[in-house]
XYZ file of C-alpha atoms in Angstrom:
325
model
C 65.312 123.628 146.539
C 62.134 122.646 148.378
C 60.156 122.725 145.131
C 62.712 120.553 143.321
C 63.484 118.162 146.204
C 61.391 115.239 144.974
C 62.820 115.542 141.464
C 66.410 115.699 142.706
C 65.936 112.694 144.994
C 64.338 110.722 142.166
C 67.222 111.615 139.858
C 69.794 110.490 142.429
C 68.024 107.154 142.877
C 67.605 106.613 139.128
C 71.220 107.402 138.224
C 72.732 103.966 139.062
C 70.258 102.135 136.860
C 70.960 104.513 133.983
C 74.700 103.883 134.207
C 75.570 107.351 135.503
C 77.913 106.337 138.335
C 79.303 109.853 138.767
C 75.895 111.438 139.187
C 74.826 108.566 141.454
C 77.568 109.584 143.903
C 77.903 113.345 143.440
C 74.211 114.270 143.552
C 73.551 112.593 146.939
C 76.695 114.207 148.365
C 75.561 117.626 147.147
C 72.086 117.069 148.599
C 73.424 115.896 151.960
C 73.609 119.246 153.750
C 70.251 120.453 152.424
C 68.396 117.251 153.290
C 70.027 117.024 156.704
C 69.320 120.664 157.646
C 65.715 120.248 156.491
C 65.392 116.992 158.478
C 64.349 115.084 155.343
C 65.916 111.985 156.806
C 64.102 109.338 154.774
C 65.217 110.976 151.538
C 68.766 111.417 152.807
C 69.032 107.780 153.858
C 67.721 106.519 150.515
C 70.093 108.563 148.350
C 73.053 107.935 150.653
C 72.633 104.151 150.709
C 72.311 104.168 146.936
C 75.457 106.277 146.572
C 77.407 104.119 149.039
C 76.715 100.989 147.016
C 77.866 102.662 143.811
C 80.982 104.189 145.389
C 81.997 100.854 146.911
C 81.466 99.046 143.611
C 83.611 101.467 141.575
C 86.262 101.798 144.309
C 85.771 105.524 144.967
C 86.863 105.635 148.622
C 86.525 109.420 148.909
C 82.888 109.467 147.812
C 82.099 106.380 149.870
C 83.505 108.046 152.991
C 81.338 111.085 152.326
C 78.129 109.135 152.000
C 78.954 107.080 155.112
C 79.239 110.425 156.920
C 75.831 111.498 155.623
C 74.363 108.151 156.648
C 75.764 108.679 160.122
C 73.823 111.942 160.333
C 70.571 110.202 159.415
C 71.116 107.278 161.750
C 71.984 109.509 164.682
C 69.029 111.827 164.124
C 66.684 108.850 163.956
C 68.264 107.488 167.148
C 69.776 104.361 165.559
C 72.965 104.950 167.456
C 74.782 101.646 166.994
C 74.331 101.892 163.228
C 75.497 105.513 163.335
C 78.697 104.473 165.120
C 79.377 101.877 162.425
C 78.789 104.479 159.712
C 81.214 106.986 161.233
C 83.863 104.316 161.839
C 83.609 103.365 158.151
C 84.061 107.043 157.263
C 87.039 107.469 159.632
C 88.794 104.410 158.214
C 88.255 105.373 154.568
C 89.331 108.988 155.043
C 92.433 107.830 156.945
C 93.332 105.354 154.197
C 93.312 108.056 151.520
C 94.962 110.714 153.708
C 91.953 113.061 153.792
C 92.551 114.693 157.181
C 89.605 117.093 157.225
C 87.116 114.365 156.409
C 88.639 112.057 159.010
C 88.503 114.777 161.658
C 84.849 115.516 160.929
C 83.996 111.822 161.137
C 85.719 111.632 164.552
C 83.786 114.729 165.613
C 80.469 113.216 164.559
C 81.345 109.906 166.214
C 81.821 111.778 169.472
C 78.287 113.177 169.219
C 76.805 109.692 168.922
C 78.824 108.472 171.899
C 77.394 111.365 173.928
C 73.883 110.283 172.936
C 74.729 106.858 174.366
C 76.167 108.500 177.512
C 79.601 107.019 176.751
C 81.221 110.283 177.754
C 84.832 109.187 178.211
C 84.869 107.687 174.726
C 83.211 110.823 173.369
C 85.935 113.011 174.878
C 88.609 110.882 173.213
C 86.814 111.134 169.867
C 86.482 114.927 170.084
C 90.095 115.340 171.212
C 91.153 113.228 168.228
C 89.061 115.474 165.988
C 90.736 118.569 167.446
C 94.186 117.082 166.803
C 93.480 116.087 163.203
C 91.812 119.400 162.365
C 94.829 121.230 163.819
C 97.213 119.073 161.756
C 95.181 119.923 158.657
C 95.276 123.650 159.453
C 91.478 123.823 159.600
C 90.743 126.391 162.326
C 87.002 126.395 161.636
C 86.736 122.619 161.905
C 88.854 122.631 165.041
C 86.492 125.193 166.584
C 83.572 122.857 165.887
C 85.374 120.042 167.661
C 86.130 122.291 170.641
C 82.451 123.236 170.739
C 81.399 119.595 170.918
C 84.137 118.786 173.423
C 82.914 121.578 175.683
C 79.415 120.122 175.617
C 80.749 116.710 176.728
C 82.884 118.181 179.493
C 79.749 119.839 180.825
C 78.066 116.413 181.062
C 80.910 115.310 183.346
C 80.621 118.470 185.514
C 84.028 119.692 184.334
C 82.589 123.170 184.050
C 85.739 125.308 183.959
C 87.208 123.179 181.177
C 83.899 123.305 179.327
C 83.733 127.104 179.520
C 87.309 127.364 178.214
C 86.601 125.017 175.297
C 83.331 126.708 174.346
C 84.755 130.220 174.654
C 87.619 129.183 172.391
C 85.165 127.828 169.828
C 82.943 130.918 169.959
C 85.867 133.289 169.446
C 87.092 131.409 166.357
C 83.625 131.250 164.820
C 83.209 134.982 165.436
C 86.623 135.702 163.897
C 85.817 133.814 160.684
C 82.323 135.323 160.438
C 80.333 132.108 160.889
C 77.324 133.475 162.783
C 75.397 130.198 162.774
C 78.213 128.173 164.326
C 78.926 130.991 166.771
C 75.280 130.749 167.856
C 75.721 127.010 168.446
C 78.689 127.777 170.671
C 76.633 130.418 172.530
C 73.951 127.754 173.077
C 76.378 125.315 174.679
C 78.118 128.047 176.659
C 74.797 129.272 177.992
C 73.986 125.789 179.303
C 77.266 125.652 181.245
C 76.713 129.151 182.626
C 73.408 127.919 184.065
C 75.257 125.029 185.716
C 77.592 127.452 187.507
C 74.711 129.790 188.460
C 75.749 132.628 186.141
C 72.141 133.016 185.071
C 72.151 136.545 183.667
C 75.074 135.666 181.393
C 73.308 132.450 180.387
C 70.152 134.352 179.421
C 72.226 136.716 177.279
C 73.959 133.759 175.596
C 70.727 131.912 174.787
C 69.008 135.090 173.619
C 71.862 135.832 171.200
C 71.730 132.268 169.897
C 67.952 132.350 169.478
C 68.054 135.597 167.511
C 70.653 134.267 165.083
C 68.874 130.948 164.546
C 65.636 132.809 163.855
C 67.343 135.134 161.375
C 68.850 132.271 159.369
C 65.675 130.165 159.470
C 67.119 127.288 161.502
C 63.882 126.312 163.235
C 65.271 123.287 165.052
C 68.200 125.160 166.599
C 65.827 127.979 167.515
C 63.764 125.406 169.429
C 66.882 124.333 171.332
C 67.682 127.951 172.190
C 64.150 128.670 173.430
C 64.241 125.537 175.574
C 67.595 126.438 177.117
C 66.491 130.035 177.648
C 63.478 128.762 179.561
C 65.711 126.765 181.897
C 67.808 129.832 182.703
C 64.719 131.996 183.266
C 63.195 129.397 185.594
C 66.394 129.252 187.626
C 66.047 132.994 188.190
C 62.434 132.541 189.300
C 61.057 134.223 186.167
C 58.523 131.455 185.682
C 56.019 133.215 183.401
C 58.804 133.986 180.916
C 60.135 130.442 181.274
C 56.696 128.993 180.546
C 56.453 131.120 177.404
C 59.939 130.024 176.277
C 59.258 126.313 176.799
C 55.868 126.572 175.095
C 57.570 128.076 172.047
C 60.170 125.294 172.170
C 57.472 122.590 172.260
C 55.824 124.091 169.187
C 59.048 124.445 167.199
C 60.285 120.949 168.076
C 56.903 119.574 166.993
C 57.085 121.485 163.707
C 60.487 119.998 162.925
C 59.440 116.461 163.872
C 61.980 116.134 166.697
C 59.999 113.972 169.110
C 62.888 113.543 171.533
C 63.552 117.275 171.731
C 59.851 117.952 172.153
C 59.766 115.493 175.077
C 62.481 117.485 176.828
C 60.656 120.767 176.243
C 57.421 119.370 177.727
C 59.412 118.134 180.740
C 60.906 121.585 181.261
C 57.515 123.223 180.778
C 56.093 120.980 183.494
C 58.918 121.999 185.808
C 58.260 125.702 185.158
C 54.539 125.230 185.869
C 55.172 123.464 189.198
C 56.310 126.246 191.616
C 53.514 127.545 193.820
C 51.192 124.614 193.098
C 48.583 126.798 191.379
C 49.075 125.197 187.966
C 49.607 121.624 189.064
C 47.085 120.164 186.596
C 48.919 121.806 183.693
C 52.257 120.623 185.073
C 50.978 117.045 185.344
C 49.692 117.140 181.767
C 53.025 118.501 180.480
C 54.951 115.775 182.293
C 52.589 113.088 181.005
C 53.168 114.258 177.454
C 56.911 114.164 178.086
C 56.726 110.575 179.378
C 54.698 109.462 176.346
C 57.089 111.115 173.903
C 60.203 109.720 175.569
C 58.594 106.267 175.528
C 57.884 106.606 171.801
C 61.564 107.347 171.139
C 62.788 104.423 173.249
C 64.613 106.658 175.744
C 63.847 104.658 178.871
C 66.429 106.517 180.994
C 64.745 109.903 180.582
C 61.250 108.437 180.615
C 61.828 106.936 184.058
C 63.306 110.170 185.406
C 60.247 112.153 184.262
C 57.919 109.507 185.732
C 59.642 109.987 189.101
C 59.235 113.747 188.770
C 55.571 113.314 187.823
C 54.942 111.175 190.902
C 56.409 113.884 193.141
C 54.237 116.579 191.529
C 51.109 114.519 192.076
C 51.953 114.191 195.783
C 52.472 117.917 196.300
C 49.569 120.007 197.627
C 47.758 122.512 195.428
C 47.868 126.205 196.289
C 44.747 125.729 198.469
C 46.444 122.921 200.421
C 44.643 119.997 198.765
C 46.416 117.086 197.076
């Protein structure tokens, strides 16, 4: 697929002008998962916008809903959150109009993820609950498990840890039962983060290690970066700082390789935190935090940028191991 990507994208973009309406819609939809997983967002946006125009013109609501969903993925990943919300609402409405429950549920699920990015947690919970309900009505256990996984992650943001653990454990068990190792690893990732919150660090390390191994095996570099980053947090909480530093360093590299600037910013922040204890590596910690601030600024995430700046100021005021400042 990588070798043929440029040709396939060119074919999808040329199809409308050649009068091939079917190919103009179907080819972008078929390419959606591949382009999204590979983080080829510019290509995915181009073919999806082209397909949406064709689908709307010919009145194919099903295909139009699908490409709106793919556009939502692009817009969220490129941090254009308001546009992503509009895209998913379009998808929800179209799927509902034609009675396509699974598609509607997935659009609700994806909408919840964008609302989390905007820290609109109560709305996100409602969206994920709606996704759970519609998936259940459609008899889609796998889709419902995905919604429970996302719901658990939101509940964690609101410190509703017991509910989060229940939701994530439910999701993990279903994914395991149906043999979806990749999705099970995603559930392990979220569960591990909650286990850190409730100070069950050894269990968290096991969860993140299992997730990391699976992501590495299937070649999902971006998710592997997330797992390394989360593993580093758990190791640092146990005082295993050398291992945490190694984990966060790996995460920084993998995030950089996948072009996820926002994720890389978080990994540099966590690396700086792991370098701080003892004061002996303060210069390295300061440099890591500075890189985090710059990266967060480049993504427009002022909330996290300001928090890291505050952290950086505290590090600079702390004495070195020899007592100097």
